[in-house]
Coordinates of C-alpha atoms in Angstrom, one line a residue:
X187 CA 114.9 60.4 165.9
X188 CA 112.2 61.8 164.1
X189 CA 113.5 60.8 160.6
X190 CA 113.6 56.9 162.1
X191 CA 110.0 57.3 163.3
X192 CA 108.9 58.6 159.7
X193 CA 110.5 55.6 158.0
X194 CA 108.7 53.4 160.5
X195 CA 104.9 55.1 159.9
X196 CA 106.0 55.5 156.1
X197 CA 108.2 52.9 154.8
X198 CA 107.3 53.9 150.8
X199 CA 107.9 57.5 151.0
X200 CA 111.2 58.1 151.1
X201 CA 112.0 62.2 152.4
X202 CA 114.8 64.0 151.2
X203 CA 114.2 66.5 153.9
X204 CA 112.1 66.6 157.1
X205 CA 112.3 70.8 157.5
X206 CA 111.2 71.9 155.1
X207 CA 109.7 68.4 154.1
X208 CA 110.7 67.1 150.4
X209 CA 109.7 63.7 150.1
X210 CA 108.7 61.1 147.2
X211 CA 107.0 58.4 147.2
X212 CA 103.5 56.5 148.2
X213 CA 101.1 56.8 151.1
X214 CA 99.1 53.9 152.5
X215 CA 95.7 55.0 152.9
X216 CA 93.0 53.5 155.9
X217 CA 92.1 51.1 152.8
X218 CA 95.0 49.7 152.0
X219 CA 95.3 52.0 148.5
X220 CA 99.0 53.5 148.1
X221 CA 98.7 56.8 146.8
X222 CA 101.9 58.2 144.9
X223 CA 103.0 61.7 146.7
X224 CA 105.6 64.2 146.1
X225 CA 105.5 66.8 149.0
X226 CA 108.1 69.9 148.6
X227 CA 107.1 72.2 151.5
X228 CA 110.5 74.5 150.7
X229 CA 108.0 76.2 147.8
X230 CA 104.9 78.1 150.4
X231 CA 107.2 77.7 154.0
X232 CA 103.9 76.5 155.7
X233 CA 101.8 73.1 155.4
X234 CA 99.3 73.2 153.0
X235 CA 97.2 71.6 149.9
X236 CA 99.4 73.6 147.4
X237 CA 102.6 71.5 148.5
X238 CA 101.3 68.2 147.7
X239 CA 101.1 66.7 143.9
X240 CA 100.1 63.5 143.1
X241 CA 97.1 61.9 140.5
X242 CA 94.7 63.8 139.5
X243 CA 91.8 62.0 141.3
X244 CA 94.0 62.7 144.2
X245 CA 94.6 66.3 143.6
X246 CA 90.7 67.3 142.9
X247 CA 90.1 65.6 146.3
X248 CA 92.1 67.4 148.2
X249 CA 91.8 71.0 146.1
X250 CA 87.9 70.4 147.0
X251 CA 88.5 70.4 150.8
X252 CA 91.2 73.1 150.6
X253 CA 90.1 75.5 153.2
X254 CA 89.3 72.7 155.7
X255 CA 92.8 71.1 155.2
X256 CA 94.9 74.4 154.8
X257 CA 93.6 74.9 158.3
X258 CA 94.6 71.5 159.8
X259 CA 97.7 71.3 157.7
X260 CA 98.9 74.4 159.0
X261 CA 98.1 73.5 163.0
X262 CA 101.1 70.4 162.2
X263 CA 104.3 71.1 164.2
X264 CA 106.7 68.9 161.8
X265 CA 106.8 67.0 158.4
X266 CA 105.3 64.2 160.3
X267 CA 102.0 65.4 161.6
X268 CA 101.8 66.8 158.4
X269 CA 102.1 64.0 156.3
X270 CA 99.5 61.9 159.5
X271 CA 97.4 64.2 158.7
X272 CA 97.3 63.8 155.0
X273 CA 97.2 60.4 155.3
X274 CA 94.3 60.8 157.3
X275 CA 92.7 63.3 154.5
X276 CA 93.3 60.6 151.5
X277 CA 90.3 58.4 153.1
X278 CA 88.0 57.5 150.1
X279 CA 90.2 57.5 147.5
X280 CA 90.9 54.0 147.0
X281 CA 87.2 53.4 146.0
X282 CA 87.3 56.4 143.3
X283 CA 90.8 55.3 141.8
X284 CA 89.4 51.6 141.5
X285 CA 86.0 52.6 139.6
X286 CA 87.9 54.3 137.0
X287 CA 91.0 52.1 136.7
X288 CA 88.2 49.4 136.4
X289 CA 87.0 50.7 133.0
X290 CA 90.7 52.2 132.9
X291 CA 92.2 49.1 132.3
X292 CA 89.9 47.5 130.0
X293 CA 90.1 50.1 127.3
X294 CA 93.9 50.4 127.4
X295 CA 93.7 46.1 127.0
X296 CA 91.1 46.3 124.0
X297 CA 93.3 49.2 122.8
X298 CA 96.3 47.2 122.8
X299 CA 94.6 44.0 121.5
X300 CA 91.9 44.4 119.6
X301 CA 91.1 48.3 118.6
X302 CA 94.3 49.6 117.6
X303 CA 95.9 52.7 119.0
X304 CA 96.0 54.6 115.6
X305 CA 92.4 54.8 116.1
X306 CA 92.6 57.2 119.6
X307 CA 93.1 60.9 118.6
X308 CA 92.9 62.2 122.0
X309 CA 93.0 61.8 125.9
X310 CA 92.3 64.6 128.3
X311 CA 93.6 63.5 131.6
X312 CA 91.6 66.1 133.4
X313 CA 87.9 65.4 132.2
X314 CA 88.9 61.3 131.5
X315 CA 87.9 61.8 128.1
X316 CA 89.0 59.7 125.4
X317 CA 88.4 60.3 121.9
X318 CA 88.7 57.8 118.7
X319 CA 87.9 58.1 115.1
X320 CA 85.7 55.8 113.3
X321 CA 86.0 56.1 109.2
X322 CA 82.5 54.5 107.0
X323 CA 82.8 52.9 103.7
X324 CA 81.9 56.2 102.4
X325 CA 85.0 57.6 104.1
X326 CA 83.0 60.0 106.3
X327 CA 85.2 60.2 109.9
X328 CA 82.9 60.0 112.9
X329 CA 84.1 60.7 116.7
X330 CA 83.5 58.1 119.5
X331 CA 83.7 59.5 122.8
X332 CA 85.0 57.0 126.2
X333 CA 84.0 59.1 129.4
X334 CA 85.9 57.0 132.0
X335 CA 84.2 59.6 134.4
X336 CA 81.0 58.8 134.1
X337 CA 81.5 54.9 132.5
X338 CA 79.8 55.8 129.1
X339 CA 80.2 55.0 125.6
X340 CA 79.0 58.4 122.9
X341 CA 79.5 59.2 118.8
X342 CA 77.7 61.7 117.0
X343 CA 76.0 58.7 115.1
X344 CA 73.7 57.9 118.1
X345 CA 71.4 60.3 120.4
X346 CA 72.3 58.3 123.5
X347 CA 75.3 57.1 125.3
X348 CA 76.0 53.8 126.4
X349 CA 77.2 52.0 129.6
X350 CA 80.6 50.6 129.9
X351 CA 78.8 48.1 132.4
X352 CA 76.7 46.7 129.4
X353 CA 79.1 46.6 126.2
X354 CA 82.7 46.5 125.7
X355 CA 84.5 49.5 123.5
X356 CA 84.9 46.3 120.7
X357 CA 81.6 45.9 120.4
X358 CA 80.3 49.1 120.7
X359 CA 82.8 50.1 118.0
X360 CA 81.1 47.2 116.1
X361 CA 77.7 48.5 116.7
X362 CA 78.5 52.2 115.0
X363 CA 80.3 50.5 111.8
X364 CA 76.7 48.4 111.6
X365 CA 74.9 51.6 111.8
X366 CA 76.9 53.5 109.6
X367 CA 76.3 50.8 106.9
X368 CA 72.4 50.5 107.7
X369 CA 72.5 54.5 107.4
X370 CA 75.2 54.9 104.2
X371 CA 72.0 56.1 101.7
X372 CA 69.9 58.4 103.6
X373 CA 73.3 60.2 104.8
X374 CA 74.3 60.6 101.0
X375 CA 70.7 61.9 100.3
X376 CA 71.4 64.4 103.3
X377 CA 74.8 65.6 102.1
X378 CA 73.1 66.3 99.0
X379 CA 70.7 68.7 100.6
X380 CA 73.1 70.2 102.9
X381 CA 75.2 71.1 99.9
X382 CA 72.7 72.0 97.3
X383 CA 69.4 73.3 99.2
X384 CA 68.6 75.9 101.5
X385 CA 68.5 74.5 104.6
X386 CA 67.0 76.0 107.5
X387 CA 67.4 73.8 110.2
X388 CA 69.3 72.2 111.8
X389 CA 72.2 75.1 111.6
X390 CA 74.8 72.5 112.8
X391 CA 73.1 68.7 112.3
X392 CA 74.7 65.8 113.5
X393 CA 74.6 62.4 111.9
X394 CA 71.9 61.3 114.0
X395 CA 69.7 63.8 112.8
X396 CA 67.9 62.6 109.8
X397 CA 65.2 65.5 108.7
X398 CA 65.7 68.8 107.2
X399 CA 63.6 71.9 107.1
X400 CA 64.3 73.7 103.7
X401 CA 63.0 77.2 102.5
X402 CA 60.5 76.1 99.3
X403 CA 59.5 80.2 98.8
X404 CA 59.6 83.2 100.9
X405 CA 56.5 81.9 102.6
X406 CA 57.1 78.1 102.5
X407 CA 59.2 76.0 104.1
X408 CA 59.3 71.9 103.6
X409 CA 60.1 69.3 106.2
X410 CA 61.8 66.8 104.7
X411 CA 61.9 63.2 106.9
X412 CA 65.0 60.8 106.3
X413 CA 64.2 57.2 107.2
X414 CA 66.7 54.1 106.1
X415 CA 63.5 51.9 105.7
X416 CA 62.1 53.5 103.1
X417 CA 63.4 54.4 99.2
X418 CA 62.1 58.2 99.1
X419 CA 61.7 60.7 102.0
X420 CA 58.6 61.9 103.9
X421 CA 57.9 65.4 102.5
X422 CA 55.5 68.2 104.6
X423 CA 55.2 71.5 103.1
X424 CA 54.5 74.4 105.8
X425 CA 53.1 77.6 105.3
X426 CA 49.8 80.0 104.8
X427 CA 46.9 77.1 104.2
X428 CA 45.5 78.2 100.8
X429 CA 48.9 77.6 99.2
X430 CA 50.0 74.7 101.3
X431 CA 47.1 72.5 100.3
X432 CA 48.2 72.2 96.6
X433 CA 51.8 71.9 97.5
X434 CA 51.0 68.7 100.1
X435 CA 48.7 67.2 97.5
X436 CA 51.8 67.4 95.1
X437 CA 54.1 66.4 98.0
X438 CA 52.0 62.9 98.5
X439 CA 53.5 61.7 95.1
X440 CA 56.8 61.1 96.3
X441 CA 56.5 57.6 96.6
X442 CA 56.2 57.2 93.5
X443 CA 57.6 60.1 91.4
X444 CA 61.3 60.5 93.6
X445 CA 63.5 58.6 91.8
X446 CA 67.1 57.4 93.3
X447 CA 69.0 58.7 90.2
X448 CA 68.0 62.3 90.5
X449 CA 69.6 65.2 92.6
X450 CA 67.2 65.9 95.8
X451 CA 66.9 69.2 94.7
X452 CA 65.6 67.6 91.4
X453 CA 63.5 65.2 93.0
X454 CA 61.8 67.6 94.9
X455 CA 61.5 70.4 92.3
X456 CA 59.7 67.9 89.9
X457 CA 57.4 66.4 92.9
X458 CA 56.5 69.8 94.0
X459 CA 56.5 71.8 90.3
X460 CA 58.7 75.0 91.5
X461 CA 62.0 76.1 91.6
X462 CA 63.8 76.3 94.8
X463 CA 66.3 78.8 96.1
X464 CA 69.9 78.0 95.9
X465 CA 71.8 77.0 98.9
X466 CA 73.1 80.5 99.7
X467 CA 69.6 81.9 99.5
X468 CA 69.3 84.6 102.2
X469 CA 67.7 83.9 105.1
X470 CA 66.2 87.0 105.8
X471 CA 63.8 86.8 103.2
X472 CA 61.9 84.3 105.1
X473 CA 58.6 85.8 106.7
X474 CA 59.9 84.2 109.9
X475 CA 57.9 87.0 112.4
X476 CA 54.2 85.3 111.1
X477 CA 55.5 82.1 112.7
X478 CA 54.9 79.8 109.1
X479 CA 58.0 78.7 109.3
X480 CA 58.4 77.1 112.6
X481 CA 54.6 75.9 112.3
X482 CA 55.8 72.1 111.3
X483 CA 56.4 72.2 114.9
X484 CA 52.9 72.7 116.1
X485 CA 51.4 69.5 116.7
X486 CA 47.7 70.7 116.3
X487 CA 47.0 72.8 113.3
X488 CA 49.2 73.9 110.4
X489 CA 49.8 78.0 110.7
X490 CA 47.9 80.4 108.3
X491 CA 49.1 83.9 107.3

């Protein structure tokens, strides 16, 4: 009787036992959403969260009312009640399944079309995380992030992420190459300091991030501003005032002394009339405790030792 009842409440998921309850299938939730199930309550002997798998949407729902629904689960006298009572429990995941298959959908369609799966190098099921590669005419790779949890667009060539709601993967794809282009010649100047200067700061930059801070001497450090607009670089030397002031004189020639077919380290030695440390110049030999080095962050005064 009971097993003619439970095909009548639950037509699509098709039990294999009703004590203990193994059953496969899909629940129909108060929306209308079916919800694939597998229930196999032979594994803990009681009713409970643990018994049921299905999506992962599904699964962090229910994991994050466990306590509450261990205790109802367990007050269910057969595999019926039980699986009422889940059914009950599933309320509000029809709207959280269709926001992400939404985005879901598209990407796997502009994948399939347009982007080209040899492109994806990675999906993480559990944070909806998907990760492609993007390759510039200089044949540096970049990484372009799709969060289908929070409906955003990311790379490590932009600061900020973008909505899925205002651009399509396509053209944000499109947008990055255009950028990387537009960028090509300050990130070759860049490379060129990371591997031949001392470089300070950042420790780990990103592509976005288009200054340096180099070490110049044990007490002065140069702040060096990377703009696509312009042919030559801004260039601010930091340190104790009565030796700055000659070396920031100098450093106002750059416009027209840096030259586009000279090494930066050349460039900057002739514009500034020293010799720089190497690019494994130790660290520790920077006064860093009188503060001179972190001054060009001071947006009042320049620091004096």
């Amino acid at each position: 009787m009971e097993h003619v009842e439970f095909y009548k409440r639950f037509p699509l998921l098709v039990p294999e036992t009703l004590d203990p309850l193994k059953a496969d299938g899909y629940i129909e939730t108060s929306e209308g959403e079916r919800v694939r199930i597998t229930i196999d309550a032979s594994t803990h002997g009681t009713y409970c969260v643990d018994i049921v798998k299905s999506t992962l949407e599904v699964e962090e729902l229910l994991q994050s009312k466990k306590s509450e629904l261990d205790v109802r689960f367990q007050q269910c006298a057969s595999g019926l009640s039980f699986v009422k009572e889940l059914q009950h429990s599933l309320a509000g995941v029809s709207t959280l399944q269709k926001k992400i298959s939404q985005f879901y959908g598209q990407m796997v369609k502009e994948c399939d079309e347009q982007v080209g799966w040899d492109r994806v190098e990675s999906f993480d099921k559990k944070t909806q995380m998907m990760r492609l590669k993007l390759k510039d005419a200089a044949g540096r790779e970049h990484s372009v992030y799709v969060d289908l949890s929070s409906n955003v667009f990311s790379s490590n060539v932009e600061e900020n992420s973008v909505s899925m709601e205002s651009t399509k993967l396509t053209r944000y794809l499109e947008t990055l190459e255009e950028r990387c282009s537009h960028l090509a010649e300050s990130w070759d100047l860049l490379d060129d300091i990371d591997s031949t200067l001392c470089v300070l700061q950042p420790q780990h930059p990103k592509r976005h991030e288009l200054w340096r801070r180099i070490a110049v001497t044990s007490l002065h450090t140069a702040l060096i501003d990377v703009s696509s607009d312009r042919p030559f670089p801004k260039l601010t030397v930091y340190g104790p005032r009565t030796t700055t002031l000659p070396l920031n004189a100098r450093a106002k020639a750059v416009r027209t002394l840096w030259s586009p077919t000279k090494s930066a380290r050349q460039n900057i030695e002739c514009i500034l009339q020293c010799t720089l440390p190497s690019a494994v110049f130790d660290h520790k030999d920077i006064k860093l405790e009188c503060g001179v080095c972190f001054a060009f962050v001071c947006e009042k005064e320049t620091a004096d030792q």
